[in-house]
Coordinates of C-alpha atoms and ligand atoms in Angstrom, one line a residue:
M1229 CA 0.0 0.0 0.0
I1230 CA 2.7 2.5 1.1
K1231 CA 5.0 1.3 -1.7
K1232 CA 2.2 1.8 -4.2
F1233 CA 1.6 5.3 -2.9
I1234 CA 5.3 6.2 -3.1
R1235 CA 5.5 4.7 -6.5
R1236 CA 2.7 6.9 -7.7
I1237 CA 4.2 10.0 -6.1
L1238 CA 7.6 9.3 -7.6
G1239 CA 6.2 8.3 -10.9
V1240 CA 7.9 4.9 -10.9
K1241 CA 6.3 2.3 -13.2
N1242 CA 3.5 0.4 -11.5
K1243 CA 3.8 -3.3 -12.4
V1244 CA 2.7 -6.4 -10.7
I1245 CA 5.7 -7.6 -8.8
D1246 CA 6.9 -11.0 -10.1
P1247 CA 10.4 -11.6 -8.7
T1248 CA 11.4 -13.4 -11.9
Q1249 CA 10.4 -10.4 -14.1
P1250 CA 12.3 -7.2 -13.8
V1251 CA 10.9 -3.8 -14.2
V1252 CA 12.9 -2.2 -17.1
F1253 CA 13.8 1.5 -17.0
D1254 CA 15.1 3.3 -20.0
V1255 CA 17.6 6.2 -20.0
K1256 CA 14.9 8.9 -19.8
E1257 CA 13.5 7.3 -16.7
H1258 CA 16.7 6.4 -14.8
G1259 CA 19.0 9.3 -16.1
I1260 CA 22.3 7.5 -15.8
D1261 CA 25.1 9.6 -17.3
P1262 CA 27.1 7.3 -19.5
K1263 CA 30.1 9.4 -19.0
L1264 CA 30.3 8.1 -15.4
V1265 CA 30.8 4.6 -16.7
S1266 CA 34.3 3.2 -17.0
P1267 CA 35.1 2.5 -20.7
N1268 CA 36.7 -0.8 -19.6
A1269 CA 33.6 -2.0 -17.9
V1270 CA 31.7 -1.2 -21.1
R1271 CA 34.3 -3.2 -23.1
V1272 CA 33.7 -6.2 -20.7
T1273 CA 29.9 -6.2 -21.1
Q1274 CA 30.2 -5.6 -24.9
T1275 CA 32.7 -8.5 -25.4
L1276 CA 30.5 -10.9 -23.4
Q1277 CA 27.4 -9.8 -25.2
E1278 CA 29.0 -10.2 -28.6
A1279 CA 30.0 -13.7 -27.6
G1280 CA 26.3 -14.4 -27.1
F1281 CA 26.2 -14.1 -23.3
K1282 CA 24.1 -11.8 -21.0
A1283 CA 26.2 -9.2 -19.3
F1284 CA 25.4 -6.2 -17.0
L1285 CA 27.0 -3.8 -14.6
V1286 CA 25.6 -4.6 -11.2
G1287 CA 25.6 -3.9 -7.5
G1288 CA 27.2 -0.8 -6.0
A1289 CA 28.2 0.6 -9.4
V1290 CA 24.6 0.8 -10.7
R1291 CA 23.5 2.2 -7.3
D1292 CA 26.1 4.9 -7.5
L1293 CA 25.3 5.7 -11.1
L1294 CA 21.7 6.1 -10.3
L1295 CA 22.7 8.5 -7.5
G1296 CA 24.8 10.5 -10.0
V1297 CA 28.0 9.4 -8.2
K1298 CA 31.1 8.2 -10.1
P1299 CA 31.5 4.5 -8.9
K1300 CA 34.9 3.6 -7.4
D1301 CA 34.8 0.3 -9.2
F1302 CA 32.7 -1.8 -11.5
D1303 CA 31.3 -5.3 -11.1
V1304 CA 29.9 -7.3 -14.0
A1305 CA 27.3 -10.1 -13.7
T1306 CA 26.9 -12.6 -16.6
N1307 CA 25.5 -16.0 -17.4
A1308 CA 28.9 -17.0 -18.8
T1309 CA 30.8 -19.4 -16.6
P1310 CA 34.3 -18.3 -15.3
D1311 CA 36.0 -20.4 -17.9
Q1312 CA 34.0 -18.9 -20.7
V1313 CA 34.7 -15.4 -19.4
K1314 CA 38.5 -16.1 -19.1
R1315 CA 38.7 -17.2 -22.7
L1316 CA 37.4 -13.9 -24.0
F1317 CA 40.0 -11.6 -22.4
R1318 CA 43.7 -11.3 -22.7
R1319 CA 44.4 -10.5 -19.0
A1320 CA 41.8 -12.5 -17.1
F1321 CA 42.4 -14.5 -13.9
I1322 CA 40.0 -16.9 -12.2
I1323 CA 40.0 -16.1 -8.4
G1324 CA 38.6 -18.1 -5.5
R1325 CA 38.2 -21.8 -5.0
R1326 CA 34.6 -22.2 -3.8
F1327 CA 32.8 -19.6 -5.9
Q1328 CA 35.0 -18.6 -8.8
I1329 CA 35.0 -15.1 -10.1
V1330 CA 37.1 -13.6 -12.9
H1331 CA 39.3 -10.5 -12.5
V1332 CA 39.7 -8.9 -15.9
M1333 CA 42.6 -6.4 -15.9
F1334 CA 43.0 -3.3 -17.9
G1335 CA 46.2 -1.6 -16.8
Q1336 CA 45.5 -0.7 -13.2
E1337 CA 41.8 -1.1 -13.5
L1338 CA 40.2 -4.3 -12.3
I1339 CA 36.7 -5.4 -13.5
E1340 CA 35.3 -8.2 -11.4
V1341 CA 33.1 -10.5 -13.4
T1342 CA 30.8 -12.9 -11.5
T1343 CA 28.5 -15.6 -13.0
F1344 CA 24.9 -15.3 -11.8
R1345 CA 24.5 -17.2 -8.6
G1346 CA 21.5 -19.5 -7.7
T1347 CA 19.3 -19.0 -4.8
T1348 CA 20.3 -20.2 -1.3
M1349 CA 19.0 -23.7 -1.0
E1350 CA 17.3 -24.9 2.2
S1351 CA 19.8 -27.7 2.0
A1352 CA 22.8 -25.3 1.8
S1353 CA 25.5 -26.1 4.4
K1354 CA 25.2 -23.9 7.5
D1355 CA 26.8 -23.5 10.9
E1356 CA 24.8 -24.1 14.1
H1357 CA 23.6 -20.5 14.1
G1358 CA 22.3 -20.7 10.6
R1359 CA 25.2 -18.9 8.8
V1360 CA 25.5 -20.2 5.3
L1361 CA 28.9 -21.8 4.8
R1362 CA 28.8 -23.1 1.3
D1363 CA 26.4 -21.9 -1.4
N1364 CA 28.1 -21.9 -4.7
T1365 CA 25.7 -22.8 -7.4
F1366 CA 25.2 -20.9 -10.6
G1367 CA 21.7 -19.7 -11.4
E1368 CA 19.3 -17.5 -13.3
Q1369 CA 19.6 -13.7 -13.3
H1370 CA 16.4 -13.3 -11.1
E1371 CA 18.0 -15.7 -8.6
D1372 CA 21.2 -13.7 -8.6
A1373 CA 19.1 -10.6 -7.8
V1374 CA 17.3 -12.2 -4.9
R1375 CA 20.6 -13.2 -3.2
R1376 CA 21.9 -9.7 -3.1
D1377 CA 21.6 -7.7 0.1
F1378 CA 19.7 -4.5 -0.5
T1379 CA 17.1 -3.6 -3.1
I1380 CA 19.4 -0.7 -4.2
N1381 CA 22.3 -3.1 -4.7
A1382 CA 20.3 -5.5 -6.9
M1383 CA 19.9 -3.6 -10.1
Y1384 CA 21.5 -4.4 -13.5
Y1385 CA 22.6 -1.9 -16.1
D1386 CA 23.2 -2.7 -19.6
P1387 CA 25.4 0.0 -21.2
A1388 CA 24.5 -1.1 -24.7
S1389 CA 20.8 -0.5 -24.5
Q1390 CA 21.2 1.9 -21.5
S1391 CA 18.4 0.1 -19.6
V1392 CA 18.2 -0.7 -15.9
L1393 CA 16.7 -4.0 -14.8
D1394 CA 15.1 -3.8 -11.3
Y1395 CA 13.8 -7.0 -9.7
H1396 CA 13.1 -5.7 -6.2
E1397 CA 11.8 -2.2 -6.5
G1398 CA 15.3 -0.8 -5.9
M1399 CA 14.4 2.3 -8.0
V1400 CA 11.6 3.2 -5.5
D1401 CA 14.1 2.9 -2.7
I1402 CA 16.8 4.9 -4.5
R1403 CA 14.3 7.7 -4.9
S1404 CA 13.1 7.6 -1.3
K1405 CA 16.6 7.1 0.0
T1406 CA 15.7 4.0 1.8
L1407 CA 18.0 1.1 2.6
R1408 CA 15.8 -2.1 2.5
M1409 CA 17.0 -5.7 2.8
I1410 CA 15.6 -8.1 0.1
G1411 CA 13.6 -10.8 1.7
V1412 CA 13.1 -11.4 5.4
P1413 CA 15.7 -9.4 7.2
E1414 CA 16.0 -11.7 10.2
A1415 CA 16.7 -14.7 7.9
R1416 CA 19.1 -12.7 5.8
F1417 CA 21.1 -11.6 8.8
R1418 CA 21.2 -15.1 10.1
E1419 CA 22.5 -16.4 6.7
D1420 CA 25.3 -13.7 6.8
P1421 CA 25.6 -11.5 9.9
V1422 CA 28.2 -9.3 8.1
R1423 CA 25.1 -7.7 6.4
M1424 CA 24.4 -5.9 9.7
L1425 CA 27.8 -4.1 9.2
R1426 CA 26.8 -3.4 5.6
V1427 CA 23.5 -1.8 6.7
V1428 CA 25.4 0.6 8.9
R1429 CA 28.0 1.3 6.2
F1430 CA 25.6 2.1 3.4
A1431 CA 23.2 4.0 5.6
A1432 CA 26.0 6.3 6.8
K1433 CA 27.8 6.5 3.5
L1434 CA 24.7 7.3 1.3
G1435 CA 22.8 9.1 4.0
F1436 CA 19.9 6.7 3.5
T1437 CA 17.2 5.9 6.1
I1438 CA 17.1 2.3 7.2
D1439 CA 13.8 0.7 6.6
P1440 CA 12.3 -0.1 10.0
D1441 CA 11.7 -3.8 9.1
T1442 CA 15.4 -4.0 8.2
S1443 CA 16.7 -2.4 11.3
A1444 CA 14.3 -4.1 13.8
P1445 CA 16.1 -7.4 14.3
M1446 CA 19.6 -5.9 14.3
A1447 CA 20.1 -5.2 18.0
V1448 CA 19.0 -8.7 19.0
M1449 CA 21.0 -10.3 16.2
A1450 CA 24.3 -8.4 16.6
P1451 CA 26.0 -11.2 18.7
L1452 CA 25.9 -13.5 15.6
I1453 CA 28.7 -11.4 14.2
N1454 CA 30.9 -13.3 16.7
N1455 CA 30.6 -16.4 14.5
V1456 CA 31.9 -14.7 11.4
P1457 CA 35.5 -15.6 10.5
A1458 CA 37.9 -12.9 11.6
A1459 CA 39.4 -12.4 8.1
R1460 CA 36.0 -11.6 6.7
L1461 CA 35.2 -9.2 9.5
Y1462 CA 38.5 -7.5 9.0
D1463 CA 37.7 -6.8 5.3
E1464 CA 34.3 -5.5 6.1
M1465 CA 35.5 -3.4 9.0
L1466 CA 38.2 -1.9 6.8
K1467 CA 35.5 -1.0 4.2
L1468 CA 33.6 0.7 6.9
L1469 CA 36.5 2.6 8.3
M1470 CA 37.9 3.6 4.9
S1471 CA 34.5 4.5 3.4
G1472 CA 35.2 8.3 3.9
H1473 CA 32.3 8.2 6.4
A1474 CA 33.8 6.3 9.3
L1475 CA 32.6 8.8 11.8
A1476 CA 29.1 8.7 10.6
C1477 CA 29.3 4.8 10.5
L1478 CA 30.2 4.8 14.2
K1479 CA 27.4 7.2 15.1
Q1480 CA 25.0 4.9 13.1
L1481 CA 26.3 1.9 15.0
R1482 CA 25.4 3.6 18.3
K1483 CA 22.0 4.6 16.9
E1484 CA 21.2 1.0 16.0
G1485 CA 22.3 -0.2 19.4
L1486 CA 25.1 -2.1 17.8
H1487 CA 28.1 -0.7 19.6
H1488 CA 28.0 -3.4 22.2
G1489 CA 29.1 -6.9 21.4
L1490 CA 29.6 -6.3 17.7
L1491 CA 33.3 -6.3 17.9
P1492 CA 35.7 -5.8 20.7
L1493 CA 37.3 -3.1 18.8
L1494 CA 34.1 -1.1 18.6
D1495 CA 33.4 -1.5 22.3
V1496 CA 36.8 -0.1 23.1
V1497 CA 36.5 2.7 20.6
L1498 CA 33.0 3.8 21.6
E1499 CA 33.1 3.2 25.3
Q1500 CA 36.3 4.9 26.3
P1501 CA 35.6 8.5 27.4
M1502 CA 39.3 9.2 27.5
G1503 CA 39.9 8.2 24.0
K1504 CA 36.7 9.7 22.5
K1505 CA 38.2 13.0 21.4
F1506 CA 41.3 11.3 20.1
V1507 CA 39.3 8.7 18.0
T1508 CA 37.0 11.4 16.7
L1509 CA 39.9 13.4 15.5
A1510 CA 41.6 10.4 14.0
L1511 CA 38.5 9.3 12.1
N1512 CA 37.7 12.8 10.9
N1513 CA 41.2 13.0 9.6
T1514 CA 40.9 9.7 7.8
D1515 CA 37.5 10.7 6.4
T1516 CA 39.0 13.9 5.0
R1517 CA 41.9 12.1 3.5
V1518 CA 39.7 9.4 1.8
R1519 CA 37.5 12.0 0.4
Q1520 CA 40.4 13.9 -1.0
G1521 CA 41.6 10.7 -2.6
K1522 CA 44.7 10.5 -0.4
P1523 CA 46.0 7.1 0.8
V1524 CA 45.1 5.9 4.3
S1525 CA 47.0 3.1 5.9
P1526 CA 45.1 0.5 7.9
G1527 CA 48.1 0.4 10.4
F1528 CA 47.6 4.1 11.3
L1529 CA 43.8 3.7 11.5
F1530 CA 43.9 0.8 13.9
A1531 CA 46.8 2.2 15.8
A1532 CA 44.7 5.3 16.4
L1533 CA 41.5 3.4 17.3
L1534 CA 43.3 1.3 19.9
W1535 CA 45.7 3.9 21.2
H1536 CA 43.8 4.7 24.3
Q1537 CA 43.5 1.1 25.3
V1538 CA 47.3 0.8 24.9
L1539 CA 47.8 4.0 26.9
E1540 CA 45.7 2.7 29.8
K1541 CA 47.6 -0.6 29.9
W1542 CA 50.9 1.2 29.5
Q1543 CA 50.2 3.3 32.6
A1544 CA 49.0 0.2 34.5
Y1545 CA 52.2 -1.8 33.8
Q1546 CA 54.3 1.2 34.8
A1547 CA 52.3 1.7 37.9
A1548 CA 53.0 -2.0 38.7
G1549 CA 56.8 -1.1 38.5
E1550 CA 57.6 -1.9 34.9
Y1551 CA 60.0 0.3 32.9
P1552 CA 58.4 2.6 30.4
I1553 CA 59.6 0.9 27.2
P1554 CA 58.9 -2.7 28.1
A1555 CA 55.7 -1.6 29.6
L1556 CA 54.6 -0.1 26.3
H1557 CA 55.5 -3.3 24.5
Q1558 CA 53.6 -5.4 26.9
A1559 CA 50.6 -3.1 26.6
A1560 CA 50.8 -3.3 22.8
D1561 CA 51.0 -7.2 23.0
D1562 CA 47.9 -7.3 25.2
V1563 CA 45.9 -5.0 23.0
L1564 CA 46.8 -6.8 19.8
E1565 CA 46.1 -10.2 21.3
S1566 CA 42.7 -9.2 22.6
Q1567 CA 41.7 -7.8 19.3
G1568 CA 43.4 -10.4 17.2
E1569 CA 41.0 -13.1 18.2
K1570 CA 38.1 -11.4 16.4
L1571 CA 39.8 -9.2 13.9
A1572 CA 42.4 -10.8 11.7
L1573 CA 44.7 -7.8 11.5
Q1574 CA 47.3 -8.6 8.9
R1575 CA 51.0 -8.9 10.0
K1576 CA 52.0 -5.9 8.1
T1577 CA 49.2 -3.9 9.8
T1578 CA 50.2 -5.0 13.3
S1579 CA 53.8 -4.3 12.7
D1580 CA 53.0 -0.8 11.4
M1581 CA 50.8 -0.3 14.6
R1582 CA 53.7 -1.3 16.9
D1583 CA 56.1 0.9 15.1
L1584 CA 53.7 3.9 15.5
W1585 CA 53.1 3.3 19.2
A1586 CA 56.8 2.5 19.9
M1587 CA 57.8 5.7 18.3
Q1588 CA 55.7 7.9 20.6
P1589 CA 57.8 8.1 23.7
R1590 CA 60.8 8.9 21.5
F1591 CA 59.2 12.2 20.5
E1592 CA 59.3 13.3 24.1
R1593 CA 63.0 12.8 24.3
R1594 CA 64.2 16.2 23.0
I1595 CA 67.9 16.0 24.1
G1596 CA 71.1 15.1 22.6
K1597 CA 71.1 12.9 19.5
S1598 CA 67.6 11.4 20.1
P1599 CA 65.6 13.7 17.9
Y1600 CA 68.2 13.3 15.0
K1601 CA 67.9 9.6 15.3
L1602 CA 64.1 9.8 15.1
L1603 CA 64.3 12.0 12.0
E1604 CA 65.9 8.9 10.3
H1605 CA 63.0 6.6 11.1
P1606 CA 61.4 5.4 8.0
R1607 CA 57.9 5.9 9.4
L1608 CA 58.7 9.3 10.9
R1609 CA 55.9 11.1 9.0
A1610 CA 53.2 8.7 10.2
G1611 CA 54.6 8.8 13.8
Y1612 CA 54.6 12.6 13.7
D1613 CA 51.0 12.7 12.3
F1614 CA 50.0 10.4 15.2
L1615 CA 51.8 12.7 17.7
L1616 CA 49.9 15.7 16.3
L1617 CA 46.6 13.9 16.9
R1618 CA 47.7 13.3 20.5
C1619 CA 48.4 16.9 21.0
E1620 CA 45.2 18.1 19.3
S1621 CA 43.2 15.8 21.5
G1622 CA 44.7 17.4 24.6
E1623 CA 46.6 14.3 25.6
L1624 CA 49.9 16.0 25.2
D1625 CA 51.0 19.6 25.4
A1626 CA 50.5 21.4 22.0
D1627 CA 54.0 22.8 22.3
L1628 CA 55.5 19.3 21.7
G1629 CA 53.8 19.0 18.4
Q1630 CA 54.8 22.5 17.4
W1631 CA 58.4 21.8 18.4
W1632 CA 58.5 18.9 16.1
T1633 CA 57.0 20.7 13.3
D1634 CA 59.7 23.4 13.6
F1635 CA 62.4 20.8 14.1
M1636 CA 61.5 18.9 11.0
E1637 CA 61.3 22.0 8.9
A1638 CA 64.6 23.7 10.3
D1639 CA 68.0 23.4 8.8
G1640 CA 71.1 22.2 10.8
S1641 CA 71.7 25.3 12.8
G1642 CA 68.0 25.9 13.3
R1643 CA 67.7 22.5 14.8
E1644 CA 70.6 23.1 17.2
T1645 CA 68.9 26.4 18.3
L1646 CA 65.6 24.6 18.9
L1647 CA 67.4 22.0 21.0
Q1648 CA 69.1 24.7 23.1
Q1649 CA 65.9 26.6 23.5
K1650 CA 64.3 23.5 24.8
S1651 CA 67.0 23.0 27.3
R1652 CA 66.9 26.6 28.4
A1653 CA 63.1 26.6 28.7
E1654 CA 63.2 23.6 30.8
G1655 CA 65.5 25.4 33.2
E1656 CA 65.3 24.0 36.6
T1657 CA 63.1 21.1 35.7
G1658 CA 65.4 20.0 33.0
A1659 CA 68.4 20.2 35.3
A1660 CA 66.6 18.1 37.8
K1661 CA 65.7 15.5 35.2
K1662 CA 69.3 15.3 34.1
R1663 CA 70.5 14.9 37.6
R1664 CA 68.1 12.1 38.0
R1665 CA 69.2 10.5 34.8
R1666 CA 72.8 10.9 35.7
G1667 CA 72.0 9.1 38.9
G1668 CA 71.5 6.2 36.4
S1669 CA 68.3 5.0 38.1
K1670 CA 66.1 3.4 35.5
R1671 CA 63.4 3.4 38.1
S1672 CA 63.4 7.3 38.1
K1673 CA 63.2 7.2 34.3
A1674 CA 60.2 5.0 34.6
A1675 CA 58.6 7.5 36.9
E1676 CA 59.3 10.2 34.4
G1677 CA 57.7 8.3 31.6
G1678 CA 54.7 7.7 33.8
A1679 CA 54.4 11.3 34.6
N1680 CA 54.5 12.2 30.9
L1681 CA 51.7 9.8 30.2
S1682 CA 49.5 10.7 32.9
S1683 CA 49.9 14.4 32.1
G1684 CA 47.6 13.6 29.2
A1685 CA 44.7 12.7 31.4
S1686 CA 42.7 15.6 30.0
A1687 CA 41.5 13.8 27.0
D1688 CA 37.9 13.4 27.8
G1689 CA 36.7 16.8 26.9
G1690 CA 35.6 15.0 23.7
N1691 CA 33.2 17.1 21.6
G1692 CA 30.8 14.1 21.8
D1693 CA 31.0 13.6 18.1
I1694 CA 30.8 9.8 18.2
S1695 CA 28.1 9.6 20.7
G1696 CA 26.2 12.4 19.2
G1697 CA 23.7 10.2 17.6
A1698 CA 22.8 8.2 20.7
Ligands
LIG2901 P1 30.9 -0.3 -2.5 O1 30.7 0.8 -3.3 O2 31.2 0.0 -1.1 O3 31.9 -1.3 -3.1 P2 29.1 -2.4 -3.2 O4 27.6 -2.5 -3.1 O5 29.6 -2.5 -4.5 O6 29.5 -1.1 -2.5 P3 30.5 -4.7 -2.5 O7 31.0 -5.3 -1.2 O8 31.6 -4.4 -3.6 O9 29.6 -3.5 -2.2 O10 29.6 -5.9 -3.1 C1 29.1 -5.9 -4.5 C2 27.6 -6.3 -4.6 O11 27.6 -7.7 -4.2 C3 26.7 -5.6 -3.7 O12 26.2 -4.4 -4.3 C4 25.6 -6.6 -3.4 O13 24.7 -6.7 -4.5 C5 26.4 -8.0 -3.4 N1 26.8 -8.3 -2.0 C6 28.0 -8.0 -1.4 N2 28.1 -8.5 -0.2 C7 26.9 -9.1 0.0 C8 26.3 -9.9 1.2 N3 27.0 -10.1 2.3 N4 25.1 -10.4 1.0 C9 24.4 -10.3 -0.2 N5 24.9 -9.6 -1.2 C10 26.1 -9.1 -1.1
LIG2902 MG1 31.8 -2.7 -4.9

């Protein structure tokens, strides 16, 4: 009833819904600008069609085209089998064992070609919670459509005829900016709990409203995420954090009541008042970089998200009598271990995270050769960016960040002057520190390190960005 009403208002074609028969929209109705379509994607659909197969752009690319946004990549769906696809292109590689897809390469551009998948059978292999484990049959186009997650992600665009095929009223939902799960949401989340993260990501990224029937089961079903393999979760989390709308995604998680129990990482990030401002700044920074097309490293991102957890443990180990540097390493081990169980951080990422964390106390040693040695660190730039975030969040004195900015920009004599100014400015305090250091007591150094860290205890003051939606 409501759908019919919306359809009338929006002027969408009114057809009897038969899930095997798509509603077809021509260019005047859907308005896709062909200039936004990658010529390589068109080459792929054209080649397949000339060989007698069906071929369409599908999924996120069609959704973005309908929204007038240039898609970041293009997926093609076809009734050709992976072997048949591979034979038609010079640089084509079959990927995956269980369900094979084909990567067709044109220089740097990758077009992913997938054979239409069949519907999920009742008999499909599932885990004890109902998550589908194996489900790899080929199928008809309408079956491929019904397996997709959201109505707006299940439309097919043929660049040759410029028509859009819509099996699930995706066009209505595009126009009313609604994110709606195809089928029975509860069953779809059970089949694949990662879809809950996808709801959050797309709602935040597109600024769409989540259909109430889609969001209703989410809070209750969130714990099912725990059964998803860690590598899959990592991929989806990364997509969420690197969507250019990470902050909005986290707000959305809160709004959906999903910030508890979804992932240990999110509990940490969203529940730590001390780290709130820091995380907000870090994510804002990441979102800006992504939107400007600048690279973002997962290592930096996860190091920032987990920093305050590391900080807390670092302080605790020092309070228990450990020296600052080993205490920091132990804190890092603990945090990485507790996250690693659910989130398969890649080795390169964890090693980048450790580097960034381990560099931090070195920025505070502004005497002798220490700053010069740090300048030679291959990850200096990232470490410095991290330091600036700490300063900006109020965890550290802003002067420290400024000093490093000046030091990095200065020439040889400028650097010497900065070091001398630093010593003079420290005056009595500095002399006292030196005396302690000369005394050779590592224990006193530990105390110094501890004092440094706890001086940052201001960091609540968050502007409430993350929790804003709650
Ligand atoms: P993005 O622009 O972020 O890449 P996307 O919609 O293209 O968005 P992908 O993860 O690239 O997202 O997936 C491509 C398409 O595959 C989706 O549009 C959807 O049709 C389908 N899909 C992906 N993941 C799932 C899932 N978990 N369940 C059902 N369908 C899915
Ligand atoms: Mg995509």
